[in-house]
C-alpha atoms as an extended CHARMM CRD file, in Angstrom:
* protein
*
       199  EXT
         1         1  VAL       CA             91.6100000000       50.5860000000       55.0550000000  PROA      1               0.0000000000
         2         2  HSD       CA             90.9750000000       47.3920000000       53.1160000000  PROA      2               0.0000000000
         3         3  SER       CA             94.4720000000       46.4580000000       51.9280000000  PROA      3               0.0000000000
         4         4  ILE       CA             96.3980000000       44.2580000000       54.3790000000  PROA      4               0.0000000000
         5         5  ARG       CA             99.6250000000       46.0590000000       53.5480000000  PROA      5               0.0000000000
         6         6  ASP       CA             98.1350000000       49.5330000000       53.7970000000  PROA      6               0.0000000000
         7         7  ARG       CA             96.4880000000       48.7970000000       57.1290000000  PROA      7               0.0000000000
         8         8  ALA       CA             99.7740000000       47.5070000000       58.5450000000  PROA      8               0.0000000000
         9         9  LEU       CA            101.6590000000       50.5670000000       57.3220000000  PROA      9               0.0000000000
        10        10  LEU       CA             99.2550000000       53.1250000000       58.7650000000  PROA      10              0.0000000000
        11        11  ILE       CA             98.6180000000       51.4110000000       62.0770000000  PROA      11              0.0000000000
        12        12  LEU       CA            102.3310000000       50.8670000000       62.6970000000  PROA      12              0.0000000000
        13        13  LEU       CA            102.9620000000       54.5700000000       62.1520000000  PROA      13              0.0000000000
        14        14  TYR       CA            100.1230000000       55.4850000000       64.5060000000  PROA      14              0.0000000000
        15        15  ARG       CA            100.9780000000       52.9790000000       67.2490000000  PROA      15              0.0000000000
        16        16  THR       CA            104.7660000000       53.3750000000       67.2990000000  PROA      16              0.0000000000
        17        17  GLY       CA            105.3550000000       57.0620000000       66.6090000000  PROA      17              0.0000000000
        18        18  MET       CA            107.9810000000       56.2110000000       63.9970000000  PROA      18              0.0000000000
        19        19  ARG       CA            108.9030000000       58.6700000000       61.2980000000  PROA      19              0.0000000000
        20        20  ILE       CA            107.7480000000       57.5080000000       57.8810000000  PROA      20              0.0000000000
        21        21  GLY       CA            111.3870000000       57.4810000000       56.7580000000  PROA      21              0.0000000000
        22        22  GLU       CA            112.2410000000       55.1290000000       59.6130000000  PROA      22              0.0000000000
        23        23  LEU       CA            109.3800000000       52.7350000000       58.9360000000  PROA      23              0.0000000000
        24        24  LEU       CA            110.2350000000       52.4860000000       55.2490000000  PROA      24              0.0000000000
        25        25  GLN       CA            113.7870000000       51.4190000000       56.1830000000  PROA      25              0.0000000000
        26        26  VAL       CA            112.6380000000       48.6170000000       58.5100000000  PROA      26              0.0000000000
        27        27  LYS       CA            113.6730000000       45.1560000000       57.3580000000  PROA      27              0.0000000000
        28        28  VAL       CA            111.8620000000       41.9850000000       58.3660000000  PROA      28              0.0000000000
        29        29  ASP       CA            114.9440000000       40.9610000000       60.3680000000  PROA      29              0.0000000000
        30        30  ASP       CA            114.5670000000       44.1320000000       62.4830000000  PROA      30              0.0000000000
        31        31  ILE       CA            111.2750000000       42.8830000000       63.9310000000  PROA      31              0.0000000000
        32        32  ILE       CA            111.2290000000       40.8800000000       67.1730000000  PROA      32              0.0000000000
        33        33  LEU       CA            107.7350000000       39.4080000000       67.1740000000  PROA      33              0.0000000000
        34        34  SER       CA            108.1040000000       37.6860000000       70.5520000000  PROA      34              0.0000000000
        35        35  GLU       CA            108.7300000000       41.0530000000       72.2320000000  PROA      35              0.0000000000
        36        36  GLN       CA            106.4980000000       43.2470000000       70.0370000000  PROA      36              0.0000000000
        37        37  THR       CA            109.5580000000       45.3250000000       69.2650000000  PROA      37              0.0000000000
        38        38  ILE       CA            111.1200000000       46.8530000000       66.1570000000  PROA      38              0.0000000000
        39        39  LEU       CA            114.7970000000       47.8090000000       66.0640000000  PROA      39              0.0000000000
        40        40  LEU       CA            115.6130000000       51.1160000000       64.4090000000  PROA      40              0.0000000000
        41        41  TYR       CA            119.1150000000       52.0570000000       63.4010000000  PROA      41              0.0000000000
        42        42  VAL       CA            120.8160000000       55.4320000000       63.1900000000  PROA      42              0.0000000000
        43        43  GLY       CA            119.7470000000       57.3520000000       60.1290000000  PROA      43              0.0000000000
        44        44  SER       CA            120.3900000000       61.0400000000       59.5620000000  PROA      44              0.0000000000
        45        45  LYS       CA            121.9570000000       63.2980000000       62.2010000000  PROA      45              0.0000000000
        46        46  ASN       CA            118.5480000000       63.7370000000       63.8700000000  PROA      46              0.0000000000
        47        47  TYR       CA            117.7090000000       60.0310000000       64.0040000000  PROA      47              0.0000000000
        48        48  GLU       CA            118.7070000000       57.9870000000       67.0330000000  PROA      48              0.0000000000
        49        49  GLY       CA            118.9750000000       54.2310000000       66.9100000000  PROA      49              0.0000000000
        50        50  ARG       CA            116.4490000000       52.7470000000       69.3190000000  PROA      50              0.0000000000
        51        51  GLU       CA            113.7390000000       50.1780000000       69.9540000000  PROA      51              0.0000000000
        52        52  VAL       CA            110.0770000000       50.9580000000       69.4060000000  PROA      52              0.0000000000
        53        53  TYR       CA            107.1200000000       48.9810000000       70.6780000000  PROA      53              0.0000000000
        54        54  TYR       CA            103.7490000000       48.3000000000       69.1500000000  PROA      54              0.0000000000
        55        55  SER       CA            100.2720000000       47.5260000000       70.4720000000  PROA      55              0.0000000000
        56        56  SER       CA             98.2020000000       44.3650000000       70.0880000000  PROA      56              0.0000000000
        57        57  ASP       CA             96.1570000000       45.7590000000       67.1920000000  PROA      57              0.0000000000
        58        58  ALA       CA             99.3620000000       46.7470000000       65.4000000000  PROA      58              0.0000000000
        59        59  GLU       CA            100.7320000000       43.2830000000       66.1340000000  PROA      59              0.0000000000
        60        60  GLN       CA             97.7510000000       41.6620000000       64.4300000000  PROA      60              0.0000000000
        61        61  ALA       CA             98.0160000000       43.9540000000       61.4130000000  PROA      61              0.0000000000
        62        62  LEU       CA            101.7480000000       43.2530000000       61.1890000000  PROA      62              0.0000000000
        63        63  LYS       CA            101.2930000000       39.4820000000       61.3970000000  PROA      63              0.0000000000
        64        64  ASP       CA             98.6070000000       39.5910000000       58.7140000000  PROA      64              0.0000000000
        65        65  TRP       CA            100.9950000000       41.4440000000       56.4200000000  PROA      65              0.0000000000
        66        66  LEU       CA            103.9350000000       39.1530000000       57.1930000000  PROA      66              0.0000000000
        67        67  ARG       CA            101.8160000000       36.1640000000       56.2020000000  PROA      67              0.0000000000
        68        68  THR       CA            100.8210000000       37.5800000000       52.8270000000  PROA      68              0.0000000000
        69        69  ARG       CA            103.8720000000       39.6030000000       51.7340000000  PROA      69              0.0000000000
        70        70  ASP       CA            106.5780000000       38.3750000000       49.3630000000  PROA      70              0.0000000000
        71        71  LYS       CA            108.9590000000       36.4280000000       51.6210000000  PROA      71              0.0000000000
        72        72  THR       CA            111.9120000000       37.0680000000       49.3260000000  PROA      72              0.0000000000
        73        73  LYS       CA            111.9110000000       40.8130000000       50.0530000000  PROA      73              0.0000000000
        74        74  ARG       CA            114.1910000000       42.2150000000       52.7620000000  PROA      74              0.0000000000
        75        75  TYR       CA            112.2120000000       45.3270000000       53.6050000000  PROA      75              0.0000000000
        76        76  LEU       CA            108.9420000000       45.1270000000       55.5070000000  PROA      76              0.0000000000
        77        77  PHE       CA            107.3240000000       47.4730000000       52.9950000000  PROA      77              0.0000000000
        78        78  TYR       CA            108.8650000000       47.1640000000       49.5530000000  PROA      78              0.0000000000
        79        79  GLY       CA            108.4720000000       48.5030000000       46.0490000000  PROA      79              0.0000000000
        80        80  ARG       CA            108.6500000000       46.6170000000       42.7820000000  PROA      80              0.0000000000
        81        81  SER       CA            112.2420000000       45.5490000000       43.3440000000  PROA      81              0.0000000000
        82        82  ASP       CA            113.9860000000       44.5960000000       46.5600000000  PROA      82              0.0000000000
        83        83  GLN       CA            114.0230000000       48.2210000000       47.6830000000  PROA      83              0.0000000000
        84        84  PRO       CA            112.0110000000       50.0960000000       50.3270000000  PROA      84              0.0000000000
        85        85  LEU       CA            108.5800000000       51.3910000000       49.4130000000  PROA      85              0.0000000000
        86        86  SER       CA            108.9240000000       54.9910000000       48.2490000000  PROA      86              0.0000000000
        87        87  TYR       CA            107.6100000000       57.9420000000       50.2360000000  PROA      87              0.0000000000
        88        88  GLY       CA            105.3080000000       58.7700000000       47.3330000000  PROA      88              0.0000000000
        89        89  SER       CA            103.7310000000       55.3190000000       47.4850000000  PROA      89              0.0000000000
        90        90  ALA       CA            103.3120000000       55.5600000000       51.2570000000  PROA      90              0.0000000000
        91        91  TRP       CA            101.6860000000       58.9800000000       50.8950000000  PROA      91              0.0000000000
        92        92  ALA       CA             99.3080000000       57.5410000000       48.2850000000  PROA      92              0.0000000000
        93        93  VAL       CA             98.1750000000       55.0130000000       50.9230000000  PROA      93              0.0000000000
        94        94  MET       CA             97.4990000000       57.8160000000       53.4030000000  PROA      94              0.0000000000
        95        95  ARG       CA             95.7650000000       59.9700000000       50.8020000000  PROA      95              0.0000000000
        96        96  LYS       CA             93.3630000000       57.1690000000       49.8580000000  PROA      96              0.0000000000
        97        97  ALA       CA             92.5480000000       56.5380000000       53.5200000000  PROA      97              0.0000000000
        98        98  LEU       CA             91.8250000000       60.2420000000       54.0470000000  PROA      98              0.0000000000
        99        99  GLU       CA             89.6010000000       60.3340000000       50.9780000000  PROA      99              0.0000000000
       100       100  ARG       CA             87.5690000000       57.3560000000       52.2000000000  PROA      100             0.0000000000
       101       101  ALA       CA             87.1510000000       59.0440000000       55.5790000000  PROA      101             0.0000000000
       102       102  GLY       CA             86.1330000000       62.3550000000       54.0150000000  PROA      102             0.0000000000
       103       103  LEU       CA             89.2040000000       64.1110000000       55.4160000000  PROA      103             0.0000000000
       104       104  SER       CA             91.1620000000       64.8100000000       52.2590000000  PROA      104             0.0000000000
       105       105  ASP       CA             90.6900000000       68.5740000000       52.6080000000  PROA      105             0.0000000000
       106       106  LYS       CA             92.0100000000       68.8210000000       56.1820000000  PROA      106             0.0000000000
       107       107  GLY       CA             95.6850000000       69.0930000000       55.2980000000  PROA      107             0.0000000000
       108       108  TYR       CA             96.7160000000       65.9130000000       57.1140000000  PROA      108             0.0000000000
       109       109  SER       CA            100.0140000000       64.2040000000       56.2980000000  PROA      109             0.0000000000
       110       110  LEU       CA            101.7990000000       61.0030000000       57.2750000000  PROA      110             0.0000000000
       111       111  HSD       CA            103.6140000000       63.0070000000       59.9480000000  PROA      111             0.0000000000
       112       112  ASN       CA            100.2830000000       63.7410000000       61.6290000000  PROA      112             0.0000000000
       113       113  LEU       CA            100.1650000000       60.0960000000       62.7240000000  PROA      113             0.0000000000
       114       114  ARG       CA            103.3940000000       60.6290000000       64.6790000000  PROA      114             0.0000000000
       115       115  HSD       CA            102.0460000000       63.8660000000       66.1460000000  PROA      115             0.0000000000
       116       116  THR       CA             98.7940000000       62.1540000000       67.1710000000  PROA      116             0.0000000000
       117       117  PHE       CA            100.7160000000       59.2770000000       68.7550000000  PROA      117             0.0000000000
       118       118  ALA       CA            102.8100000000       61.6940000000       70.8220000000  PROA      118             0.0000000000
       119       119  THR       CA             99.8070000000       63.7220000000       71.9590000000  PROA      119             0.0000000000
       120       120  ASP       CA             97.8460000000       60.5900000000       72.8950000000  PROA      120             0.0000000000
       121       121  MET       CA            100.7560000000       59.2330000000       74.9550000000  PROA      121             0.0000000000
       122       122  ILE       CA            101.1480000000       62.4780000000       76.8980000000  PROA      122             0.0000000000
       123       123  ASN       CA             97.4020000000       62.8540000000       77.4390000000  PROA      123             0.0000000000
       124       124  HSD       CA             97.2550000000       59.3540000000       78.8990000000  PROA      124             0.0000000000
       125       125  GLY       CA            100.0690000000       59.7940000000       81.3930000000  PROA      125             0.0000000000
       126       126  MET       CA            103.3690000000       59.1330000000       79.6160000000  PROA      126             0.0000000000
       127       127  ARG       CA            106.2440000000       61.2410000000       80.9170000000  PROA      127             0.0000000000
       128       128  VAL       CA            107.8190000000       63.6080000000       78.4070000000  PROA      128             0.0000000000
       129       129  GLU       CA            111.3080000000       62.1880000000       78.9680000000  PROA      129             0.0000000000
       130       130  VAL       CA            110.0370000000       58.6790000000       78.1560000000  PROA      130             0.0000000000
       131       131  LEU       CA            108.2690000000       59.9240000000       75.0430000000  PROA      131             0.0000000000
       132       132  GLN       CA            111.5080000000       61.6210000000       74.0110000000  PROA      132             0.0000000000
       133       133  LYS       CA            113.2600000000       58.2380000000       73.9270000000  PROA      133             0.0000000000
       134       134  ILE       CA            110.4360000000       56.5670000000       72.0280000000  PROA      134             0.0000000000
       135       135  LEU       CA            110.3460000000       59.3060000000       69.4010000000  PROA      135             0.0000000000
       136       136  GLY       CA            114.1310000000       59.3610000000       69.0970000000  PROA      136             0.0000000000
       137       137  HSD       CA            114.5340000000       63.0520000000       69.8550000000  PROA      137             0.0000000000
       138       138  GLN       CA            117.9840000000       64.2160000000       70.9250000000  PROA      138             0.0000000000
       139       139  ASP       CA            116.5510000000       67.4610000000       72.3190000000  PROA      139             0.0000000000
       140       140  ILE       CA            113.5730000000       67.2770000000       74.6930000000  PROA      140             0.0000000000
       141       141  GLU       CA            112.3740000000       70.6430000000       73.3710000000  PROA      141             0.0000000000
       142       142  MET       CA            111.5410000000       68.8510000000       70.1310000000  PROA      142             0.0000000000
       143       143  THR       CA            109.3560000000       66.4460000000       72.1010000000  PROA      143             0.0000000000
       144       144  MET       CA            107.5530000000       69.3010000000       73.8130000000  PROA      144             0.0000000000
       145       145  ARG       CA            106.3520000000       70.5440000000       70.4300000000  PROA      145             0.0000000000
       146       146  TYR       CA            104.4130000000       67.3100000000       70.0090000000  PROA      146             0.0000000000
       147       147  ALA       CA            103.2830000000       67.0470000000       73.6120000000  PROA      147             0.0000000000
       148       148  ARG       CA            100.3810000000       69.4630000000       73.4670000000  PROA      148             0.0000000000
       149       149  LEU       CA             97.5900000000       68.6360000000       75.8490000000  PROA      149             0.0000000000
       150       150  SER       CA             94.1270000000       68.9600000000       74.4160000000  PROA      150             0.0000000000
       151       151  ASN       CA             91.8740000000       71.6190000000       75.9210000000  PROA      151             0.0000000000
       152       152  GLN       CA             89.4810000000       68.9220000000       77.0680000000  PROA      152             0.0000000000
       153       153  ARG       CA             92.2360000000       67.0980000000       78.9290000000  PROA      153             0.0000000000
       154       154  ILE       CA             93.4040000000       70.3230000000       80.5580000000  PROA      154             0.0000000000
       155       155  GLU       CA             89.8650000000       71.0990000000       81.7110000000  PROA      155             0.0000000000
       156       156  GLU       CA             89.3400000000       67.5830000000       83.0660000000  PROA      156             0.0000000000
       157       157  ASP       CA             92.6230000000       67.6500000000       84.9840000000  PROA      157             0.0000000000
       158       158  TYR       CA             91.9170000000       71.1070000000       86.3690000000  PROA      158             0.0000000000
       159       159  TYR       CA             88.5620000000       70.1750000000       87.8920000000  PROA      159             0.0000000000
       160       160  ARG       CA             89.8430000000       66.8140000000       89.1040000000  PROA      160             0.0000000000
       161       161  ALA       CA             92.7370000000       68.5070000000       90.8920000000  PROA      161             0.0000000000
       162       162  MET       CA             90.5350000000       71.2780000000       92.2450000000  PROA      162             0.0000000000
       163       163  ARG       CA             88.1270000000       68.7660000000       93.7920000000  PROA      163             0.0000000000
       164       164  ILE       CA             91.0620000000       67.2970000000       95.7060000000  PROA      164             0.0000000000
       165       165  ILE       CA             92.4530000000       70.6760000000       96.7590000000  PROA      165             0.0000000000
       166       166  THR       CA             89.0990000000       71.9620000000       97.9970000000  PROA      166             0.0000000000
       167       167  GLY       CA             88.3240000000       68.7400000000       99.8380000000  PROA      167             0.0000000000
       168       168  GLU       CA             85.3830000000       67.7870000000       97.6330000000  PROA      168             0.0000000000
       169       169  GLY       CA             86.8850000000       64.3590000000       97.0210000000  PROA      169             0.0000000000
       170       170  GLU       CA             88.7420000000       62.7120000000       94.1850000000  PROA      170             0.0000000000
       171       171  SER       CA             86.8770000000       61.5920000000       91.0830000000  PROA      171             0.0000000000
       172       172  ASP       CA             86.5960000000       57.9280000000       90.1560000000  PROA      172             0.0000000000
       173       173  ALA       CA             88.9760000000       58.4260000000       87.2330000000  PROA      173             0.0000000000
       174       174  PRO       CA             92.6590000000       57.8020000000       88.0220000000  PROA      174             0.0000000000
       175       175  TYR       CA             94.7450000000       60.9350000000       88.4650000000  PROA      175             0.0000000000
       176       176  ARG       CA             98.5160000000       61.0830000000       88.2700000000  PROA      176             0.0000000000
       177       177  ARG       CA             99.7980000000       64.0230000000       90.2950000000  PROA      177             0.0000000000
       178       178  SER       CA            102.7720000000       65.9810000000       89.0560000000  PROA      178             0.0000000000
       179       179  THR       CA            105.5630000000       66.8700000000       91.4860000000  PROA      179             0.0000000000
       180       180  ALA       CA            104.5030000000       70.5090000000       91.5520000000  PROA      180             0.0000000000
       181       181  LEU       CA            100.8720000000       69.6450000000       92.1490000000  PROA      181             0.0000000000
       182       182  GLN       CA            101.8060000000       67.1570000000       94.8600000000  PROA      182             0.0000000000
       183       183  LYS       CA            103.5230000000       70.0000000000       96.6830000000  PROA      183             0.0000000000
       184       184  VAL       CA            100.3250000000       72.0240000000       96.5020000000  PROA      184             0.0000000000
       185       185  PHE       CA             98.3490000000       69.1180000000       97.9700000000  PROA      185             0.0000000000
       186       186  GLU       CA            100.8420000000       68.6940000000      100.8010000000  PROA      186             0.0000000000
       187       187  GLU       CA            100.8150000000       72.4040000000      101.5980000000  PROA      187             0.0000000000
       188       188  LYS       CA             97.0170000000       72.3090000000      101.6670000000  PROA      188             0.0000000000
       189       189  LYS       CA             97.0630000000       69.4110000000      104.1390000000  PROA      189             0.0000000000
       190       190  LEU       CA             99.6350000000       71.1800000000      106.3150000000  PROA      190             0.0000000000
       191       191  HSD       CA             97.4880000000       74.3110000000      106.2600000000  PROA      191             0.0000000000
       192       192  LYS       CA             94.4700000000       72.3080000000      107.4460000000  PROA      192             0.0000000000
       193       193  SER       CA             96.5060000000       70.6710000000      110.2190000000  PROA      193             0.0000000000
       194       194  TYR       CA             97.8380000000       74.0380000000      111.3800000000  PROA      194             0.0000000000
       195       195  LYS       CA             94.3310000000       75.4970000000      111.5900000000  PROA      195             0.0000000000
       196       196  LYS       CA             93.1780000000       72.5250000000      113.6820000000  PROA      196             0.0000000000
       197       197  LYS       CA             96.0140000000       73.0530000000      116.1590000000  PROA      197             0.0000000000
       198       198  LEU       CA             95.0780000000       76.7090000000      116.5690000000  PROA      198             0.0000000000
       199       199  SER       CA             91.4130000000       75.9720000000      117.2170000000  PROA      199             0.0000000000
């Protein structure tokens, strides 16, 4: 993505998990640069007011855009007048990026960036209840729809856990045990101890 504005728009969606409708309503005054935080306010009945955070690469893209944008505009991303950028204009940004990447025929949408964010967070250890707050879901079942582990991640976690259970040692990669799995490990250790006492 070559445009400073377009890069900021897409990377903020991908790194924060915001809905496109939420991002388009963000005003410059809603951004707390010192804390890498954006304040979101209550929108429709399914939108919860909350804070969202952004990564260092999103921070750089945001700062680049803040330096070059029209300082008289209230909204972070604006149209021709002092109004938010339209959804159609935001989608045009995404469509051009997909075309450049050769992905225009894959059926991707702006919402896929939110889905990808959620899946990445879960796959790298974020708890579902934390992700629920970040995404602004009132019902955790909505979060679970996004939190789909990739088959590769499931396979990796299976063999990592199995090496521990069977006593073959833990892999070098960090492994965060779930409560249920921890119980399995403890039962396995107790089983070993019991066998030693009998022998």
